[in-house]
Amino acid sequence: MRAPGTGRIAVAIFAIGAFIIHILTANGYGYFRDELYYIACSRHLSFGYVDHPPLSILLLALNRYLLGDSLLALRFLPAVAAALLVMLTAKFAKEVGAGAFGQTLAALSVLVAPVLLVTQSFYSMNAFEPIFWTAAAFIIARLINTGDTRLWMLFGAIAGLGIENKHSMLFMCFGIEVGILLTSARRLLFSRWLLVGAGVAIALVIPNLIWEASNRWPTLEFMRNAQANKNYHSSIVEFALGQIFIINPLNFPIWMAGLYYYLAGENGRRYRALGIAYLAVAAVMVAQGAKIYYLAAIYPILLAGGAAYIEEFVRTRDLGWIRPASIAALAISLIVLAPLVLPILPPATLMGLQSRTSSHAKMVLEGERSERATLPQVFADRFGWPEMAAKVAEVYRALPDQERSRCAIVANNYGEAGAIDFFGPAFDLPPASSPHNNYWIWGLHPPDPQIVIVVGGSEERMRELFTQVERAAVFTCDYCMPYENDLPIYVCRGPKLPLHELWLRAKMFI
């Protein structure tokens, strides 16, 4: 029999290991496209943004104030989130019946999930999302175990903060609601504390709702456009197979065991609401054609249940050899998979490995229809940004002094604009503008320029908008996304319409 303290020690080791892995790889490659955009957002603190709620940006602003803007500083909180998720998953496994081995297995299974390794390797709201989903499910399990309906107040706080981190928390709330209504756990709904919890959640979400309403619901427009024009809509088979890969094929029997444990297991049936929640959320995401990784945040819940069931299975059938074998297999899988999903290998080496993956498979797993790079997008989008800003600076410095003082730099997307804003001060560049997402809301700078440097786009389109168009430079990059390579930089004069009208027409929420 394993000593109770052994599980706690193993969980602590895995949590520390998760933190160290991300800290050691934090300086790999460079700033991710979205990180540069989020840094720009953190300079414009608000109760909402076109493509995300405000909580992660508020945390980023605080993180930047305390630690600075280095890659290590930027990726400190995601590394902390990785460690917290390992510990929380083990705690959740204990709540649903796991002993020392089950908690150890749950912790390690979360640590070796490729999609979580990726999303916690750079700063974004996705690094924190699984914590909110798992914490919400933990409160439901605790409610079921104790009947203490005062926990609804804590659930409301977690749900509200989770929604303020990422709106997809609403999927989890929906799944839990369906699960509770369809099981005996609905008895827990008959409490005034449920209303208190709902009030807490609403109070936390109201500032973002007010921002959305005052800006004509831009997030809904963004979601519609992304769904129609950007996201790849996988088939049911692709979606199902994708779940197996992104969570780690060796984890597949664990999370399937977790689903069985919640739905039909003798000791797990009391948590049936959680199994139904998974099915409900998965069904909605498949119906909406969601990206495959959108479901990733729910898997710590299933992995915890699966670990509890496997521990019970091993104990009742005297199959003790499964304990060390499963731990060893998962540990080896981490060694094998980490170089493929973390910035460890030299780019050329990684390109050689990734070139064996079909473009279709990359599209399915990344969830977007854009042209494929030889590197996965999560890596390709970490290359070229300082060099691109330097190339824009060459064009800017070549302008006469009188034109530089009234020059706007307009980038095609928020990654390019974020790079110019982040790296540009070293080259004395003015702030960038872009019609993409929240950059459009921030407007054109200066508002009435005499000359515009445009990064990206077709020359034909530029000539439709301006009377004088000069292709001043071309930016090239070996490892970045194809649409950032061979990137034209134009100097444009003489707008054919007032620039404020062009700006209104240029809006691109996608």
Coordinates of C-alpha atoms in Angstrom, one line a residue:
M1 CA 0.0 0.0 0.0
R2 CA 1.4 3.4 -1.0
A3 CA 1.8 5.9 1.8
P4 CA -0.6 8.8 1.6
G5 CA 2.3 11.3 1.6
T6 CA 3.9 9.6 -1.4
G7 CA 1.1 10.9 -3.7
R8 CA 1.5 14.5 -2.4
I9 CA 5.2 14.4 -2.9
A10 CA 4.8 13.1 -6.5
V11 CA 2.2 15.7 -7.3
A12 CA 4.4 18.4 -5.9
I13 CA 7.3 17.1 -8.1
F14 CA 5.2 17.1 -11.2
A15 CA 3.9 20.7 -10.4
I16 CA 7.4 22.0 -9.9
G17 CA 8.5 20.1 -13.0
A18 CA 5.7 21.8 -15.1
F19 CA 6.9 25.2 -13.9
I20 CA 10.5 24.4 -14.6
I21 CA 9.8 23.0 -18.1
H22 CA 8.1 26.3 -19.1
I23 CA 10.6 28.5 -17.5
L24 CA 13.5 26.7 -19.1
T25 CA 11.9 27.0 -22.6
A26 CA 10.5 30.5 -22.1
N27 CA 13.3 32.1 -24.2
G28 CA 12.9 29.6 -27.0
Y29 CA 12.4 31.3 -30.4
G30 CA 10.7 34.7 -29.8
Y31 CA 7.5 36.6 -29.0
F32 CA 4.4 35.0 -30.2
R33 CA 2.1 37.0 -32.5
D34 CA -0.7 37.2 -29.9
E35 CA 1.6 38.1 -27.1
L36 CA 2.6 41.3 -29.0
Y37 CA -1.1 42.1 -29.5
Y38 CA -1.8 41.5 -25.8
I39 CA 1.0 43.7 -24.7
A40 CA -0.6 46.5 -26.9
C41 CA -3.9 45.8 -25.2
S42 CA -2.3 46.1 -21.8
R43 CA -1.3 49.6 -22.7
H44 CA -5.0 50.3 -23.4
L45 CA -6.7 48.9 -20.3
S46 CA -10.4 48.5 -20.8
F47 CA -13.4 46.4 -19.7
G48 CA -13.4 44.6 -23.0
Y49 CA -11.7 43.9 -26.3
V50 CA -13.0 42.8 -29.7
D51 CA -11.6 39.3 -29.4
H52 CA -11.3 38.6 -25.6
P53 CA -12.5 39.8 -22.2
P54 CA -10.3 41.9 -20.0
L55 CA -9.1 39.7 -17.1
S56 CA -6.0 38.2 -18.8
I57 CA -5.0 41.7 -20.0
L58 CA -5.3 43.2 -16.6
L59 CA -3.1 40.4 -15.2
L60 CA -0.6 41.1 -18.0
A61 CA -0.5 44.8 -17.2
L62 CA 0.3 43.9 -13.6
N63 CA 2.8 41.3 -14.6
R64 CA 4.6 43.8 -16.9
Y65 CA 4.6 46.4 -14.2
L66 CA 6.2 44.1 -11.7
L67 CA 8.5 42.0 -14.0
G68 CA 9.0 43.8 -17.2
D69 CA 8.6 42.8 -20.9
S70 CA 11.3 40.0 -21.3
L71 CA 10.2 36.7 -22.7
L72 CA 10.9 35.1 -19.3
A73 CA 8.8 37.7 -17.5
L74 CA 6.0 37.4 -20.0
R75 CA 5.8 33.7 -19.7
F76 CA 6.1 33.5 -15.9
L77 CA 2.4 33.5 -15.2
P78 CA 1.6 30.8 -17.8
A79 CA 4.3 28.6 -16.1
V80 CA 2.6 29.2 -12.8
A81 CA -0.7 28.3 -14.4
A82 CA 0.8 25.0 -15.6
A83 CA 1.9 24.2 -12.1
L84 CA -1.4 25.2 -10.5
L85 CA -3.3 23.0 -13.0
V86 CA -1.2 20.0 -12.1
M87 CA -2.0 20.5 -8.4
L88 CA -5.7 21.3 -9.0
T89 CA -6.2 18.2 -11.1
A90 CA -4.7 16.0 -8.4
K91 CA -6.9 17.8 -5.8
F92 CA -9.9 17.2 -8.1
A93 CA -9.0 13.5 -8.5
K94 CA -8.9 13.2 -4.7
E95 CA -12.4 14.8 -4.5
V96 CA -13.9 12.2 -6.9
G97 CA -12.3 9.2 -5.0
A98 CA -8.7 8.9 -6.0
G99 CA -6.0 7.9 -3.6
A100 CA -2.3 8.5 -3.7
F101 CA -1.7 6.7 -7.0
G102 CA -4.8 8.1 -8.7
Q103 CA -3.7 11.7 -7.7
T104 CA -0.2 11.0 -9.1
L105 CA -1.6 9.6 -12.3
A106 CA -4.0 12.5 -12.8
A107 CA -1.2 15.1 -12.2
L108 CA 1.2 13.5 -14.6
S109 CA -1.5 12.9 -17.3
V110 CA -2.2 16.7 -17.3
L111 CA 1.5 17.5 -17.4
V112 CA 2.0 15.4 -20.6
A113 CA -1.0 16.7 -22.6
P114 CA 0.5 18.3 -25.7
V115 CA -2.2 20.9 -26.1
L116 CA -1.7 22.1 -22.5
L117 CA 2.1 22.2 -23.0
V118 CA 1.6 24.4 -26.0
T119 CA -1.0 26.8 -24.6
Q120 CA 0.9 27.3 -21.3
S121 CA 4.2 28.0 -23.2
F122 CA 3.2 31.6 -24.0
Y123 CA 1.0 34.3 -22.6
S124 CA -2.7 34.1 -23.5
M125 CA -6.0 33.6 -21.8
N126 CA -5.8 30.0 -22.9
A127 CA -3.1 29.4 -20.3
F128 CA -5.6 30.1 -17.6
E129 CA -8.8 28.7 -19.1
P130 CA -8.3 25.1 -17.8
I131 CA -7.9 26.3 -14.3
F132 CA -11.3 28.0 -14.3
W133 CA -13.0 25.0 -15.9
T134 CA -11.4 22.5 -13.5
A135 CA -12.1 24.7 -10.5
A136 CA -15.7 25.0 -11.4
A137 CA -16.1 21.2 -11.8
F138 CA -14.3 20.8 -8.4
I139 CA -16.9 23.0 -6.7
I140 CA -19.7 20.9 -8.3
A141 CA -18.0 17.7 -7.1
R142 CA -17.6 19.2 -3.6
L143 CA -21.3 20.3 -3.7
I144 CA -22.3 16.7 -4.5
N145 CA -20.1 15.3 -1.8
T146 CA -21.1 17.7 1.0
G147 CA -24.5 19.2 0.1
D148 CA -23.2 22.5 1.3
T149 CA -25.1 24.9 -1.1
R150 CA -23.1 27.9 0.2
L151 CA -20.5 26.7 -2.4
W152 CA -22.7 28.1 -5.1
M153 CA -21.3 31.5 -4.1
L154 CA -17.8 30.3 -4.8
F155 CA -18.9 28.7 -8.1
G156 CA -20.4 32.0 -9.1
A157 CA -17.1 33.8 -8.5
I158 CA -15.1 31.2 -10.5
A159 CA -17.6 31.3 -13.3
G160 CA -17.6 35.1 -13.4
L161 CA -13.9 35.3 -13.4
G162 CA -13.6 32.5 -16.0
I163 CA -16.0 34.4 -18.3
E164 CA -13.9 37.5 -17.8
N165 CA -10.9 35.5 -18.8
K166 CA -12.4 33.9 -21.9
H167 CA -16.0 33.8 -23.0
S168 CA -15.8 30.1 -23.7
M169 CA -16.3 29.6 -19.9
L170 CA -20.0 29.9 -20.9
F171 CA -19.7 26.5 -22.6
M172 CA -18.6 24.9 -19.3
C173 CA -21.4 26.6 -17.4
F174 CA -23.9 25.3 -20.0
G175 CA -22.5 21.8 -19.7
I176 CA -22.7 21.8 -15.9
E177 CA -26.2 23.1 -16.0
V178 CA -27.3 20.3 -18.4
G179 CA -25.5 17.7 -16.3
I180 CA -27.1 18.9 -13.0
L181 CA -30.6 19.2 -14.5
L182 CA -30.4 15.6 -15.9
T183 CA -29.2 14.0 -12.7
S184 CA -30.1 13.7 -9.1
A185 CA -27.7 16.6 -8.4
R186 CA -30.6 19.0 -9.4
R187 CA -31.6 18.9 -5.7
L188 CA -28.7 21.3 -5.2
L189 CA -30.5 23.9 -7.3
F190 CA -33.1 24.5 -4.6
S191 CA -31.2 27.0 -2.5
R192 CA -31.0 30.7 -2.1
W193 CA -27.2 30.4 -2.4
L194 CA -27.6 29.5 -6.1
L195 CA -29.1 33.0 -6.6
V196 CA -26.3 34.5 -4.6
G197 CA -23.8 32.7 -6.8
A198 CA -25.6 33.8 -9.9
G199 CA -25.5 37.4 -8.6
V200 CA -21.7 37.2 -8.0
A201 CA -21.1 35.9 -11.5
I202 CA -23.3 38.6 -13.1
A203 CA -21.6 41.3 -11.1
L204 CA -18.2 40.2 -12.3
V205 CA -19.4 40.0 -16.0
I206 CA -21.5 43.3 -16.1
P207 CA -18.5 45.6 -16.9
N208 CA -17.7 43.6 -19.9
L209 CA -21.3 43.5 -21.0
I210 CA -21.5 47.2 -20.7
W211 CA -18.4 47.6 -22.8
E212 CA -19.8 45.2 -25.4
A213 CA -23.1 47.1 -25.6
S214 CA -21.5 50.5 -25.8
N215 CA -19.3 49.2 -28.7
R216 CA -22.1 47.5 -30.6
W217 CA -21.2 44.0 -29.6
P218 CA -17.9 43.7 -31.5
T219 CA -17.1 40.2 -30.0
L220 CA -20.2 38.7 -31.6
E221 CA -19.2 40.2 -35.0
F222 CA -15.7 38.9 -34.5
M223 CA -17.0 35.4 -33.7
R224 CA -19.4 35.4 -36.7
N225 CA -16.6 36.5 -39.1
A226 CA -14.1 34.0 -37.7
Q227 CA -16.5 31.2 -38.0
A228 CA -17.5 32.0 -41.5
N229 CA -14.1 33.1 -43.0
K230 CA -11.2 31.9 -40.8
N231 CA -11.8 28.7 -38.8
Y232 CA -11.5 25.3 -40.3
H233 CA -14.6 23.3 -39.8
S234 CA -13.5 19.7 -39.0
S235 CA -15.7 16.7 -39.4
I236 CA -16.9 14.7 -36.5
V237 CA -14.2 12.1 -37.2
E238 CA -11.5 14.7 -37.4
F239 CA -12.7 16.3 -34.2
A240 CA -12.7 13.0 -32.3
L241 CA -9.3 11.9 -33.6
G242 CA -7.9 15.3 -32.9
Q243 CA -8.9 15.0 -29.2
I244 CA -6.9 11.8 -28.9
F245 CA -3.8 13.5 -30.4
I246 CA -3.9 16.9 -28.6
I247 CA -4.4 15.3 -25.2
N248 CA -1.8 12.6 -25.8
P249 CA -2.7 9.2 -27.2
L250 CA -1.5 7.5 -24.0
N251 CA -4.0 9.6 -22.1
F252 CA -6.9 8.4 -24.3
P253 CA -7.7 5.3 -22.1
I254 CA -7.4 7.5 -19.0
W255 CA -9.9 10.1 -20.1
M256 CA -12.2 7.5 -21.6
A257 CA -12.1 5.7 -18.2
G258 CA -13.0 9.0 -16.6
L259 CA -16.0 9.4 -18.8
Y260 CA -17.1 5.8 -18.0
Y261 CA -16.4 6.4 -14.3
Y262 CA -18.7 9.4 -14.2
L263 CA -21.5 7.9 -16.3
A264 CA -21.6 4.3 -15.1
G265 CA -18.9 3.6 -12.5
E266 CA -20.1 2.2 -9.3
N267 CA -18.2 4.8 -7.2
G268 CA -18.3 7.6 -9.9
R269 CA -22.0 7.7 -10.8
R270 CA -22.7 10.3 -8.1
Y271 CA -20.7 12.7 -10.4
R272 CA -22.7 11.8 -13.5
A273 CA -23.4 15.5 -14.0
L274 CA -19.7 16.0 -14.9
G275 CA -19.8 13.2 -17.5
I276 CA -22.9 14.6 -19.1
A277 CA -21.3 18.1 -19.0
Y278 CA -18.5 16.8 -21.1
L279 CA -20.9 15.2 -23.7
A280 CA -23.0 18.4 -23.8
V281 CA -20.0 20.7 -24.3
A282 CA -18.5 18.4 -26.9
A283 CA -21.8 18.2 -28.8
V284 CA -22.2 22.0 -28.9
M285 CA -18.6 22.4 -30.1
V286 CA -18.9 19.8 -32.9
A287 CA -22.2 21.4 -34.0
Q288 CA -20.6 24.8 -34.2
G289 CA -17.5 23.5 -36.0
A290 CA -15.2 24.7 -33.2
K291 CA -11.5 24.4 -33.4
I292 CA -10.3 21.1 -32.0
Y293 CA -8.4 22.5 -29.1
Y294 CA -11.4 24.5 -27.9
L295 CA -12.4 21.4 -25.9
A296 CA -9.0 21.0 -24.3
A297 CA -9.9 22.8 -21.1
I298 CA -12.3 20.1 -20.0
Y299 CA -9.9 17.2 -20.1
P300 CA -8.3 17.6 -16.7
I301 CA -11.8 16.8 -15.3
L302 CA -12.0 13.5 -17.2
L303 CA -8.3 12.7 -16.6
A304 CA -8.9 13.1 -12.8
G305 CA -12.0 10.8 -13.0
G306 CA -10.1 8.3 -15.1
A307 CA -7.2 8.2 -12.7
A308 CA -9.7 7.5 -9.8
Y309 CA -11.2 4.6 -11.8
I310 CA -7.9 3.1 -12.9
E311 CA -6.7 3.1 -9.3
E312 CA -9.8 1.3 -8.2
F313 CA -9.5 -1.1 -11.1
V314 CA -5.9 -1.9 -10.3
R315 CA -6.5 -2.4 -6.6
T316 CA -9.5 -4.7 -7.0
R317 CA -7.8 -6.9 -9.5
D318 CA -4.4 -7.0 -7.9
L319 CA -2.7 -5.5 -11.0
G320 CA 0.0 -3.6 -9.2
W321 CA 2.3 -3.6 -12.2
I322 CA 0.1 -1.1 -14.0
R323 CA 1.1 1.6 -11.5
P324 CA 4.8 1.9 -12.4
A325 CA 4.1 1.0 -16.1
S326 CA 1.6 3.8 -16.6
I327 CA 3.8 6.4 -14.8
A328 CA 6.8 5.3 -16.8
A329 CA 4.9 5.3 -20.1
L330 CA 3.5 8.8 -19.6
A331 CA 6.9 10.1 -18.5
I332 CA 8.5 8.7 -21.6
S333 CA 5.8 10.3 -23.8
L334 CA 6.7 13.7 -22.3
I335 CA 10.3 13.2 -23.3
V336 CA 9.2 12.2 -26.9
L337 CA 6.5 14.9 -27.4
A338 CA 8.1 17.9 -25.6
P339 CA 10.5 18.7 -28.5
L340 CA 7.6 18.7 -30.9
V341 CA 5.4 21.1 -29.0
L342 CA 7.8 23.3 -27.1
P343 CA 10.5 25.6 -28.5
I344 CA 13.4 23.3 -27.8
L345 CA 14.8 22.1 -31.1
P346 CA 16.6 24.3 -33.6
P347 CA 14.0 25.5 -36.2
A348 CA 15.7 23.7 -39.1
T349 CA 15.5 20.4 -37.2
L350 CA 11.9 20.9 -36.2
M351 CA 11.1 21.8 -39.8
G352 CA 12.5 18.5 -40.9
L353 CA 10.3 16.6 -38.4
Q354 CA 7.2 18.7 -39.1
S355 CA 7.6 18.4 -42.9
R356 CA 6.3 14.8 -42.6
T357 CA 3.0 16.1 -41.3
S358 CA 0.5 16.8 -44.0
S359 CA -0.9 20.3 -44.6
H360 CA -4.4 18.9 -44.1
A361 CA -3.4 17.5 -40.7
K362 CA -1.9 20.8 -39.7
M363 CA -5.0 22.7 -40.8
V364 CA -7.2 20.3 -38.8
L365 CA -5.1 20.5 -35.6
E366 CA -4.5 24.3 -35.8
G367 CA -8.1 25.0 -36.7
E368 CA -7.5 27.7 -39.4
R369 CA -7.7 27.8 -43.2
S370 CA -4.7 29.9 -43.8
E371 CA -1.7 28.8 -45.9
R372 CA 0.4 26.3 -44.0
A373 CA 4.0 27.0 -42.9
T374 CA 6.7 24.3 -42.7
L375 CA 6.6 25.0 -38.9
P376 CA 3.4 24.7 -36.9
Q377 CA 1.7 28.1 -36.6
V378 CA 2.4 28.1 -32.8
F379 CA 6.1 28.2 -33.7
A380 CA 6.1 30.1 -37.0
D381 CA 4.3 33.0 -35.3
R382 CA 7.3 33.5 -33.0
F383 CA 9.7 34.4 -35.9
G384 CA 10.4 37.6 -37.8
W385 CA 8.8 40.3 -35.7
P386 CA 11.9 42.4 -34.7
E387 CA 13.3 42.1 -38.2
M388 CA 10.0 43.2 -39.7
A389 CA 9.9 46.3 -37.4
A390 CA 13.5 47.1 -38.5
K391 CA 12.5 46.9 -42.2
V392 CA 9.6 49.2 -41.6
A393 CA 12.0 51.6 -39.8
E394 CA 14.2 51.7 -42.9
V395 CA 11.3 52.8 -45.0
Y396 CA 10.3 55.4 -42.4
R397 CA 13.8 56.8 -42.0
A398 CA 14.0 57.2 -45.8
L399 CA 11.1 59.7 -45.8
P400 CA 11.8 63.5 -45.7
D401 CA 11.7 65.0 -42.2
Q402 CA 8.4 66.9 -42.9
E403 CA 6.7 63.7 -44.0
R404 CA 7.9 61.7 -41.0
S405 CA 6.1 64.1 -38.7
R406 CA 2.7 63.4 -40.3
C407 CA 3.2 59.8 -41.2
A408 CA 0.9 56.9 -40.2
I409 CA 2.1 53.3 -40.2
V410 CA -0.7 50.9 -40.9
A411 CA -0.2 47.2 -40.6
N412 CA -2.5 44.6 -42.1
N413 CA -3.0 42.6 -38.8
Y414 CA -2.6 42.9 -35.1
G415 CA 0.6 40.8 -35.0
E416 CA 2.4 43.2 -37.4
A417 CA 1.0 46.3 -35.5
G418 CA 1.9 44.8 -32.2
A419 CA 5.5 44.1 -33.4
I420 CA 5.9 47.7 -34.6
D421 CA 4.6 49.0 -31.3
F422 CA 6.8 46.7 -29.2
F423 CA 10.1 46.8 -31.2
G424 CA 9.5 50.2 -32.9
P425 CA 10.6 52.5 -30.1
A426 CA 14.2 51.2 -30.5
F427 CA 13.9 52.5 -34.1
D428 CA 12.1 55.8 -33.2
L429 CA 9.0 54.6 -35.0
P430 CA 5.6 56.2 -34.2
P431 CA 2.7 54.0 -32.9
A432 CA 1.2 51.6 -35.4
S433 CA -2.4 51.5 -36.6
S434 CA -4.3 48.5 -38.0
P435 CA -7.9 47.8 -39.0
H436 CA -7.6 44.4 -37.3
N437 CA -9.7 43.8 -34.1
N438 CA -9.0 46.2 -31.3
Y439 CA -6.5 48.2 -33.2
W440 CA -9.4 49.4 -35.3
I441 CA -11.1 50.7 -32.2
W442 CA -7.9 52.6 -31.2
G443 CA -8.0 54.4 -34.5
L444 CA -5.6 55.9 -37.0
H445 CA -2.5 57.6 -35.6
P446 CA -2.1 60.4 -36.4
P447 CA -5.8 60.9 -37.2
D448 CA -5.1 63.0 -40.3
P449 CA -1.7 61.9 -41.8
Q450 CA -0.2 63.3 -45.0
I451 CA 1.5 60.0 -45.9
V452 CA 0.8 56.4 -45.0
I453 CA 3.3 53.5 -44.8
V454 CA 1.2 50.3 -45.3
V455 CA 2.6 46.9 -44.2
G456 CA 1.1 44.1 -46.3
G457 CA -1.7 43.9 -48.8
S458 CA -1.7 43.9 -52.5
E459 CA -0.4 46.7 -54.7
E460 CA -3.6 46.6 -56.7
R461 CA -5.6 47.3 -53.6
M462 CA -3.3 50.2 -52.6
R463 CA -3.7 51.8 -56.0
E464 CA -7.5 51.7 -55.6
L465 CA -7.2 53.7 -52.4
F466 CA -4.3 56.1 -53.1
T467 CA -3.1 58.2 -56.1
Q468 CA 0.6 57.5 -55.4
V469 CA 1.8 54.1 -54.3
E470 CA 5.5 53.2 -54.0
R471 CA 6.5 49.6 -53.1
A472 CA 9.4 50.7 -50.9
A473 CA 10.6 47.4 -49.5
V474 CA 9.9 43.7 -49.1
F475 CA 10.3 41.9 -45.8
T476 CA 11.4 38.2 -46.0
C477 CA 11.5 35.6 -43.2
D478 CA 12.7 32.0 -43.3
Y479 CA 10.5 30.5 -40.6
C480 CA 7.4 32.8 -40.2
M481 CA 4.0 32.2 -41.5
P482 CA 3.8 32.3 -45.4
Y483 CA 1.5 35.4 -45.3
E484 CA 4.2 37.3 -43.3
N485 CA 7.0 36.3 -45.8
D486 CA 7.7 38.4 -48.9
L487 CA 5.7 41.1 -47.2
P488 CA 5.4 44.3 -49.2
I489 CA 5.8 47.6 -47.5
Y490 CA 4.2 50.6 -49.4
V491 CA 4.6 54.3 -49.1
C492 CA 1.2 55.7 -50.1
R493 CA 0.2 59.3 -50.8
G494 CA -3.0 61.1 -51.9
P495 CA -5.9 59.1 -50.5
K496 CA -8.8 59.0 -52.9
L497 CA -11.3 59.3 -50.0
P498 CA -10.9 61.1 -46.7
L499 CA -8.8 58.8 -44.4
H500 CA -11.4 58.7 -41.7
E501 CA -13.8 57.3 -44.3
L502 CA -11.3 54.7 -45.5
W503 CA -10.7 53.8 -41.8
L504 CA -14.4 53.1 -41.2
R505 CA -14.6 50.9 -44.3
A506 CA -11.4 49.0 -43.4
K507 CA -12.7 47.5 -40.1
M508 CA -11.6 43.8 -39.9
F509 CA -13.0 41.9 -36.9
I510 CA -11.8 38.3 -37.5

